[in-house]
Short mmCIF file of C-alpha atoms in Angstrom, two decimals:
data_model
loop_
_atom_site.label_atom_id
_atom_site.label_comp_id
_atom_site.label_asym_id
_atom_site.label_seq_id
_atom_site.Cartn_x
_atom_site.Cartn_y
_atom_site.Cartn_z
CA UNK A 1 2.15 10.36 -97.48
CA UNK A 2 -1.49 9.93 -98.40
CA UNK A 3 -1.67 6.82 -96.22
CA UNK A 4 -0.49 8.70 -93.16
CA UNK A 5 -2.77 11.66 -93.84
CA UNK A 6 -5.91 9.55 -94.25
CA UNK A 7 -5.19 7.38 -91.24
CA UNK A 8 -4.21 10.39 -89.13
CA UNK A 9 -7.32 12.24 -90.23
CA UNK A 10 -9.59 9.35 -89.28
CA UNK A 11 -7.86 9.00 -85.91
CA UNK A 12 -8.27 12.74 -85.32
CA UNK A 13 -12.00 12.75 -86.13
CA UNK A 14 -12.62 9.69 -83.94
CA UNK A 15 -10.63 11.23 -81.06
CA UNK A 16 -12.68 14.41 -81.32
CA UNK A 17 -15.88 12.36 -81.22
CA UNK A 18 -14.69 10.45 -78.15
CA UNK A 19 -13.61 13.64 -76.41
CA UNK A 20 -17.12 14.98 -76.97
CA UNK A 21 -18.81 11.83 -75.63
CA UNK A 22 -16.42 11.72 -72.69
CA UNK A 23 -17.06 15.35 -71.74
CA UNK A 24 -20.79 14.58 -71.59
CA UNK A 25 -20.56 11.25 -69.76
CA UNK A 26 -17.59 11.76 -67.39
CA UNK A 27 -19.46 13.84 -64.77
CA UNK A 28 -22.46 11.47 -64.89
CA UNK A 29 -20.22 8.41 -64.48
CA UNK A 30 -18.45 10.03 -61.50
CA UNK A 31 -21.82 10.89 -59.98
CA UNK A 32 -23.02 7.30 -60.50
CA UNK A 33 -19.94 6.01 -58.70
CA UNK A 34 -20.51 8.24 -55.67
CA UNK A 35 -24.20 7.26 -55.61
CA UNK A 36 -23.33 3.56 -55.89
CA UNK A 37 -20.92 3.84 -52.97
CA UNK A 38 -23.45 5.66 -50.80
CA UNK A 39 -26.18 3.13 -51.62
CA UNK A 40 -23.85 0.22 -50.89
CA UNK A 41 -22.73 1.58 -47.53
CA UNK A 42 -26.25 2.42 -46.42
CA UNK A 43 -27.29 -1.16 -47.27
CA UNK A 44 -24.51 -2.48 -45.02
CA UNK A 45 -25.17 0.08 -42.26
CA UNK A 46 -28.82 1.17 -42.30
CA UNK A 47 -28.37 3.56 -39.35
CA UNK A 48 -25.12 5.11 -40.58
CA UNK A 49 -24.88 8.89 -40.23
CA UNK A 50 -21.18 9.58 -40.36
CA UNK A 51 -18.16 8.09 -42.13
CA UNK A 52 -14.68 8.98 -40.88
CA UNK A 53 -11.83 7.95 -43.14
CA UNK A 54 -9.21 5.75 -41.48
CA UNK A 55 -5.43 5.97 -42.04
CA UNK A 56 -3.96 4.05 -44.96
CA UNK A 57 -1.87 0.97 -44.42
CA UNK A 58 0.99 0.75 -46.94
CA UNK A 59 1.75 -2.85 -45.95
CA UNK A 60 -1.74 -3.95 -46.99
CA UNK A 61 -1.55 -4.04 -50.79
CA UNK A 62 -5.23 -4.80 -51.41
CA UNK A 63 -6.62 -2.03 -49.19
CA UNK A 64 -8.11 0.96 -51.05
CA UNK A 65 -9.87 2.88 -48.29
CA UNK A 66 -11.57 2.35 -44.93
CA UNK A 67 -14.10 4.24 -42.87
CA UNK A 68 -15.18 4.15 -39.25
CA UNK A 69 -18.97 4.21 -39.37
CA UNK A 70 -20.97 6.02 -36.70
CA UNK A 71 -24.72 6.26 -36.17
CA UNK A 72 -26.83 8.92 -34.50
CA UNK A 73 -24.99 10.82 -31.74
CA UNK A 74 -21.65 9.36 -32.80
CA UNK A 75 -22.49 5.84 -31.61
CA UNK A 76 -19.89 3.54 -33.24
CA UNK A 77 -21.39 0.96 -35.63
CA UNK A 78 -18.40 -0.66 -37.30
CA UNK A 79 -16.12 -0.34 -40.29
CA UNK A 80 -16.66 -0.01 -44.03
CA UNK A 81 -13.67 -1.13 -46.07
CA UNK A 82 -13.03 -1.09 -49.81
CA UNK A 83 -10.46 -3.56 -51.10
CA UNK A 84 -9.23 -4.16 -54.65
CA UNK A 85 -8.35 -7.84 -55.20
CA UNK A 86 -7.47 -9.12 -58.67
CA UNK A 87 -10.11 -11.35 -60.23
CA UNK A 88 -10.24 -13.11 -63.58
CA UNK A 89 -11.16 -9.97 -65.48
CA UNK A 90 -8.86 -7.55 -63.68
CA UNK A 91 -9.21 -5.63 -60.45
CA UNK A 92 -12.56 -5.63 -58.69
CA UNK A 93 -13.73 -3.14 -56.07
CA UNK A 94 -15.15 -5.03 -53.12
CA UNK A 95 -16.85 -3.33 -50.16
CA UNK A 96 -16.89 -5.17 -46.84
CA UNK A 97 -18.78 -4.03 -43.74
CA UNK A 98 -17.54 -5.11 -40.28
CA UNK A 99 -19.05 -4.80 -36.82
CA UNK A 100 -16.99 -3.60 -33.84
CA UNK A 101 -15.63 -7.13 -33.22
CA UNK A 102 -14.28 -7.28 -36.81
CA UNK A 103 -16.94 -9.76 -37.92
CA UNK A 104 -18.40 -9.35 -41.41
CA UNK A 105 -21.82 -7.71 -41.66
CA UNK A 106 -21.98 -8.09 -45.41
CA UNK A 107 -20.04 -7.82 -48.66
CA UNK A 108 -20.90 -6.22 -51.98
CA UNK A 109 -19.24 -5.07 -55.19
CA UNK A 110 -18.68 -1.54 -56.41
CA UNK A 111 -17.28 -2.72 -59.70
CA UNK A 112 -15.92 -5.84 -61.33
CA UNK A 113 -15.11 -7.15 -64.77
CA UNK A 114 -15.62 -10.88 -64.20
CA UNK A 115 -16.91 -13.13 -66.99
CA UNK A 116 -20.69 -12.61 -67.23
CA UNK A 117 -22.65 -15.67 -66.11
CA UNK A 118 -19.55 -17.38 -64.68
CA UNK A 119 -17.37 -15.12 -62.54
CA UNK A 120 -20.32 -12.83 -61.86
CA UNK A 121 -21.89 -15.60 -59.75
CA UNK A 122 -19.88 -14.13 -56.86
CA UNK A 123 -22.50 -11.39 -56.81
CA UNK A 124 -25.24 -13.83 -55.91
CA UNK A 125 -26.77 -13.61 -52.47
CA UNK A 126 -26.13 -17.31 -51.73
CA UNK A 127 -22.40 -16.79 -52.20
CA UNK A 128 -22.10 -13.45 -50.42
CA UNK A 129 -24.14 -14.65 -47.43
CA UNK A 130 -21.40 -17.17 -46.59
CA UNK A 131 -19.19 -14.33 -45.36
CA UNK A 132 -21.65 -12.86 -42.85
CA UNK A 133 -20.60 -13.32 -39.24
CA UNK A 134 -17.07 -14.55 -40.02
CA UNK A 135 -13.72 -12.97 -39.18
CA UNK A 136 -11.67 -15.69 -40.95
CA UNK A 137 -12.71 -17.06 -44.32
CA UNK A 138 -11.13 -20.52 -44.64
CA UNK A 139 -14.54 -22.18 -44.57
CA UNK A 140 -16.07 -20.16 -47.43
CA UNK A 141 -16.99 -22.43 -50.35
CA UNK A 142 -15.66 -21.31 -53.74
CA UNK A 143 -18.01 -21.44 -56.74
CA UNK A 144 -17.07 -24.31 -59.05
CA UNK A 145 -16.01 -23.00 -62.44
CA UNK A 146 -15.33 -19.58 -60.93
CA UNK A 147 -12.42 -20.40 -58.64
CA UNK A 148 -10.30 -17.41 -59.62
CA UNK A 149 -13.15 -14.99 -58.94
CA UNK A 150 -14.07 -16.70 -55.64
CA UNK A 151 -10.46 -16.72 -54.48
CA UNK A 152 -10.13 -13.02 -55.26
CA UNK A 153 -13.17 -12.24 -53.09
CA UNK A 154 -11.85 -14.38 -50.23
CA UNK A 155 -8.42 -12.77 -50.36
CA UNK A 156 -10.00 -9.32 -50.54
CA UNK A 157 -12.19 -10.05 -47.50
CA UNK A 158 -9.14 -11.39 -45.64
CA UNK A 159 -7.17 -8.20 -46.39
CA UNK A 160 -10.14 -6.11 -45.24
CA UNK A 161 -10.41 -8.10 -42.00
CA UNK A 162 -6.69 -7.66 -41.33
CA UNK A 163 -7.00 -3.91 -41.90
CA UNK A 164 -9.88 -3.70 -39.41
CA UNK A 165 -7.91 -5.70 -36.83
CA UNK A 166 -4.95 -3.33 -37.27
CA UNK A 167 -7.19 -0.30 -36.73
CA UNK A 168 -8.78 -1.90 -33.67
CA UNK A 169 -5.34 -2.72 -32.23
CA UNK A 170 -4.15 0.85 -32.87
CA UNK A 171 -7.21 2.23 -31.14
CA UNK A 172 -6.88 0.08 -28.04
CA UNK A 173 -3.16 0.96 -27.87
CA UNK A 174 -3.88 4.68 -28.06
CA UNK B 1 -20.86 -14.91 -101.06
CA UNK B 2 -18.53 -11.98 -101.56
CA UNK B 3 -19.02 -12.16 -105.29
CA UNK B 4 -22.75 -12.51 -104.97
CA UNK B 5 -22.95 -9.49 -102.71
CA UNK B 6 -21.00 -7.35 -105.13
CA UNK B 7 -23.39 -8.40 -107.89
CA UNK B 8 -26.37 -7.52 -105.77
CA UNK B 9 -24.73 -4.22 -104.93
CA UNK B 10 -24.49 -3.34 -108.62
CA UNK B 11 -28.08 -4.24 -109.32
CA UNK B 12 -29.12 -2.36 -106.18
CA UNK B 13 -31.32 -4.70 -104.17
CA UNK B 14 -34.14 -3.13 -102.21
CA UNK B 15 -33.23 -1.86 -98.76
CA UNK B 16 -35.82 -4.18 -97.27
CA UNK B 17 -34.03 -7.13 -98.84
CA UNK B 18 -30.72 -5.96 -97.37
CA UNK B 19 -32.40 -5.82 -93.99
CA UNK B 20 -34.01 -9.27 -94.13
CA UNK B 21 -30.76 -10.72 -95.48
CA UNK B 22 -29.05 -9.69 -92.26
CA UNK B 23 -31.80 -10.81 -89.93
CA UNK B 24 -32.66 -14.11 -91.63
CA UNK B 25 -30.98 -15.46 -94.75
CA UNK B 26 -27.45 -14.42 -93.85
CA UNK B 27 -27.91 -14.26 -90.10
CA UNK B 28 -24.40 -13.62 -88.71
CA UNK B 29 -24.71 -16.23 -85.97
CA UNK B 30 -27.18 -18.86 -87.19
CA UNK B 31 -25.98 -19.00 -90.81
CA UNK B 32 -22.49 -17.47 -90.95
CA UNK B 33 -21.37 -18.70 -87.50
CA UNK B 34 -19.53 -15.46 -86.73
CA UNK B 35 -18.94 -13.97 -83.29
CA UNK B 36 -19.22 -17.22 -81.36
CA UNK B 37 -17.42 -15.98 -78.24
CA UNK B 38 -19.75 -13.08 -77.32
CA UNK B 39 -22.73 -15.15 -78.52
CA UNK B 40 -22.09 -17.97 -76.08
CA UNK B 41 -20.98 -15.73 -73.23
CA UNK B 42 -23.81 -13.19 -73.23
CA UNK B 43 -26.76 -15.43 -74.08
CA UNK B 44 -26.98 -16.96 -70.60
CA UNK B 45 -29.65 -14.40 -69.70
CA UNK B 46 -32.26 -12.54 -71.73
CA UNK B 47 -31.36 -9.14 -70.26
CA UNK B 48 -27.70 -9.50 -71.21
CA UNK B 49 -28.64 -10.91 -74.63
CA UNK B 50 -30.79 -7.92 -75.53
CA UNK B 51 -28.27 -5.44 -74.10
CA UNK B 52 -25.38 -7.02 -75.96
CA UNK B 53 -27.36 -7.37 -79.20
CA UNK B 54 -28.50 -3.76 -79.24
CA UNK B 55 -25.07 -2.41 -78.25
CA UNK B 56 -23.49 -4.35 -81.10
CA UNK B 57 -26.27 -3.13 -83.43
CA UNK B 58 -25.55 0.50 -82.53
CA UNK B 59 -21.85 -0.01 -83.22
CA UNK B 60 -22.57 -1.86 -86.48
CA UNK B 61 -24.86 0.84 -87.86
CA UNK B 62 -22.43 3.64 -86.94
CA UNK B 63 -19.29 1.86 -88.13
CA UNK B 64 -20.86 0.68 -91.39
CA UNK B 65 -22.12 4.21 -92.02
CA UNK B 66 -18.75 5.82 -91.28
CA UNK B 67 -16.81 3.25 -93.28
CA UNK B 68 -19.09 3.59 -96.30
CA UNK B 69 -18.60 7.35 -96.04
CA UNK B 70 -14.80 7.16 -96.18
CA UNK B 71 -14.53 4.06 -98.41
CA UNK B 72 -13.32 5.99 -101.45
CA UNK B 73 -10.57 7.97 -99.73
CA UNK B 74 -9.06 5.16 -97.64
CA UNK B 75 -6.19 3.47 -99.49
CA UNK B 76 -6.31 -0.32 -99.60
CA UNK B 77 -3.09 -0.82 -97.63
CA UNK B 78 -4.37 0.86 -94.48
CA UNK B 79 -8.06 0.00 -94.69
CA UNK B 80 -8.04 -2.58 -91.88
CA UNK B 81 -6.25 -0.14 -89.56
CA UNK B 82 -8.70 2.60 -90.48
CA UNK B 83 -11.71 0.29 -89.93
CA UNK B 84 -10.42 -0.79 -86.52
CA UNK B 85 -9.89 2.81 -85.42
CA UNK B 86 -13.45 3.69 -86.46
CA UNK B 87 -14.94 0.59 -84.80
CA UNK B 88 -12.94 1.05 -81.59
CA UNK B 89 -14.07 4.67 -81.44
CA UNK B 90 -17.75 3.81 -81.62
CA UNK B 91 -17.38 0.92 -79.16
CA UNK B 92 -15.72 3.22 -76.62
CA UNK B 93 -18.49 5.77 -77.11
CA UNK B 94 -21.16 3.08 -76.52
CA UNK B 95 -19.25 1.86 -73.46
CA UNK B 96 -19.13 5.38 -71.95
CA UNK B 97 -22.80 6.00 -72.70
CA UNK B 98 -23.82 2.71 -71.07
CA UNK B 99 -21.72 3.51 -67.99
CA UNK B 100 -23.41 6.89 -67.74
CA UNK B 101 -27.02 6.06 -68.49
CA UNK B 102 -27.53 2.27 -68.14
CA UNK B 103 -25.26 1.46 -65.24
CA UNK B 104 -26.96 -1.86 -64.40
CA UNK B 105 -26.51 -3.23 -67.91
CA UNK B 106 -22.97 -1.92 -68.09
CA UNK B 107 -22.13 -3.74 -64.86
CA UNK B 108 -23.64 -7.05 -65.92
CA UNK B 109 -22.05 -7.05 -69.39
CA UNK B 110 -18.74 -5.81 -68.00
CA UNK B 111 -15.86 -6.89 -70.19
CA UNK B 112 -17.98 -7.82 -73.19
CA UNK B 113 -18.80 -4.26 -74.22
CA UNK B 114 -15.16 -3.24 -74.83
CA UNK B 115 -14.68 -6.60 -76.54
CA UNK B 116 -17.19 -5.62 -79.28
CA UNK B 117 -14.11 -4.04 -80.94
CA UNK B 118 -12.86 -7.50 -81.84
CA UNK B 119 -16.29 -8.97 -82.62
CA UNK B 120 -15.68 -10.43 -86.06
CA UNK B 121 -19.23 -9.68 -87.25
CA UNK B 122 -18.44 -5.98 -87.25
CA UNK B 123 -15.14 -6.20 -89.13
CA UNK B 124 -16.68 -8.76 -91.49
CA UNK B 125 -19.48 -6.36 -92.45
CA UNK B 126 -16.99 -3.52 -92.85
CA UNK B 127 -14.88 -5.62 -95.22
CA UNK B 128 -17.61 -7.47 -97.07
CA UNK B 129 -20.24 -4.78 -97.36
CA UNK B 130 -19.61 -1.25 -96.12
CA UNK B 131 -16.30 -0.85 -97.95
CA UNK B 132 -18.02 -1.61 -101.27
CA UNK B 133 -21.46 -0.07 -100.96
CA UNK B 134 -23.11 3.32 -100.60
CA UNK B 135 -23.85 4.91 -97.23
CA UNK B 136 -27.56 4.17 -96.90
CA UNK B 137 -27.48 0.45 -97.84
CA UNK B 138 -24.43 0.04 -95.59
CA UNK B 139 -26.26 1.50 -92.62
CA UNK B 140 -29.26 -0.73 -93.35
CA UNK B 141 -26.94 -3.74 -93.67
CA UNK B 142 -25.49 -2.86 -90.24
CA UNK B 143 -28.99 -2.63 -88.80
CA UNK B 144 -30.03 -5.96 -90.34
CA UNK B 145 -26.90 -7.80 -89.21
CA UNK B 146 -27.17 -6.24 -85.75
CA UNK B 147 -30.79 -7.26 -85.39
CA UNK B 148 -29.90 -10.73 -86.70
CA UNK B 149 -27.24 -10.98 -84.01
CA UNK B 150 -29.75 -9.79 -81.40
CA UNK B 151 -32.34 -12.31 -82.63
CA UNK B 152 -29.87 -15.19 -82.34
CA UNK B 153 -28.83 -14.10 -78.83
CA UNK B 154 -32.46 -13.82 -77.73
CA UNK B 155 -33.33 -17.27 -79.15
CA UNK B 156 -30.39 -18.78 -77.26
CA UNK B 157 -31.13 -16.92 -74.05
CA UNK B 158 -34.82 -17.90 -74.07
CA UNK B 159 -33.72 -21.55 -73.95
CA UNK B 160 -30.61 -21.22 -71.78
CA UNK B 161 -31.84 -18.90 -69.03
CA UNK B 162 -34.88 -20.97 -67.88
CA UNK B 163 -33.04 -24.31 -68.16
CA UNK B 164 -29.75 -23.07 -66.77
CA UNK B 165 -30.84 -20.82 -63.94
CA UNK B 166 -34.62 -21.26 -63.69
CA UNK B 167 -35.23 -17.61 -64.56
CA UNK B 168 -36.34 -15.50 -67.49
CA UNK B 169 -35.37 -11.84 -67.69
CA UNK B 170 -34.06 -12.24 -64.13
CA UNK B 171 -37.47 -13.37 -62.80
CA UNK B 172 -37.83 -16.81 -61.16
CA UNK B 173 -40.08 -19.06 -63.21
CA UNK B 174 -40.35 -22.22 -61.17
CA UNK B 175 -40.78 -23.23 -57.53
CA UNK B 176 -37.99 -24.37 -55.24
CA UNK B 177 -38.38 -27.96 -56.48
CA UNK B 178 -36.83 -26.99 -59.83
CA UNK B 179 -33.13 -27.84 -60.00
CA UNK B 180 -31.52 -25.76 -62.76
CA UNK B 181 -29.05 -27.52 -65.07
CA UNK B 182 -25.96 -25.36 -64.62
CA UNK B 183 -24.54 -27.04 -67.74
CA UNK B 184 -26.82 -24.81 -69.82
CA UNK B 185 -25.07 -21.65 -68.65
CA UNK B 186 -21.67 -23.05 -69.63
CA UNK B 187 -20.27 -22.50 -73.12
CA UNK B 188 -20.61 -26.20 -73.94
CA UNK B 189 -24.31 -26.05 -73.14
CA UNK B 190 -24.54 -22.95 -75.28
CA UNK B 191 -23.07 -24.79 -78.27
CA UNK B 192 -25.59 -27.57 -77.75
CA UNK B 193 -28.51 -25.14 -77.84
CA UNK B 194 -26.98 -23.26 -80.78
CA UNK B 195 -26.68 -26.52 -82.74
CA UNK B 196 -30.33 -27.38 -82.11
CA UNK B 197 -31.49 -23.91 -83.13
CA UNK B 198 -29.35 -23.99 -86.30
CA UNK B 199 -30.77 -27.38 -87.23
CA UNK B 200 -34.27 -26.05 -86.73
CA UNK B 201 -33.56 -22.95 -88.83
CA UNK B 202 -32.10 -25.07 -91.64
CA UNK B 203 -35.10 -27.39 -91.54
CA UNK B 204 -37.55 -24.49 -91.79
CA UNK B 205 -35.61 -22.82 -94.60
CA UNK B 206 -35.35 -26.04 -96.61
CA UNK B 207 -39.05 -26.66 -96.27
CA UNK B 208 -39.87 -23.10 -97.29
CA UNK B 209 -37.62 -23.46 -100.33
CA UNK B 210 -39.20 -26.77 -101.36
CA UNK B 211 -42.68 -25.38 -101.04
CA UNK B 212 -41.66 -22.27 -102.95
CA UNK B 213 -40.20 -24.27 -105.83
#
């Protein structure tokens, strides 16, 4: 009886403490996420003014969300896509920017939980730059020692490219 | 060591001695060889080393303090469960605070912040010290051990980051001609550096002891 009471009491106090911390940090974390997304997109599309969300594609398992990006006066600039491939440390959120011909403008990460110093090498400019200008990614070199992380990025980029091609096909059909 | 610590606890060593014990004479990494996994993984860069060290220090101080506070009411049979709940609570709090206020650090340490829960340094101090000592010395012990952990991480990172990636604190040190030895950022390279640092520490301590005698 005493065992359960003590353990339950400790769990209760700790839960209360966490609830308190969470109530303070949750809005700030959400705000940080929105800010990170905005910053990332404006790095990929410096002239972007408007983001229109594109329809979901239930057949594309890795796709999270996609936007048609427009500049001043509604001039189309390309597509911003967020995909969620599985890396070594769980799901990562990868943002890929495409031009109107479905070629990559740049890739960046919203979040990831890859092994620091090993898997996180996929964040390095020298790795990410390999994707720029491509619409297929067979030629991208994986990072040795971080194959799982590299493969996740490549598969994510591939899923994003397929999504953009679907949207482009839908548009030209309409 | 357990026995010795209990003896010291009864005689009440000075708080300063508790502190220096953690940082130097019983350094959790360099002497006790605890917490090898986070040590090797987060000491590839100075920024991560300091972030990880201070996060673990914050958890250690809080958990030691809380555990010393409840040490007399927690029955022996459930003490490990109780300690883990307390430690996990503080780790989660630190994780949330980092995500809210130090987003860069939180991103680069990623998985290793939640993994502080299973860092054996923290449970070891709870078992060996905080569950047997008063609140204030326990908090100081947590601070000393945490700073000792940070010191070891920094020593490792100062060697590994320049050799392994040609940078220090994320700043490039050398020109383009410098080819970094990627081996240094791997865990095997980390063990190599750790061994050298431990040998050096032992050498210095032996010499100090001989001169003192």
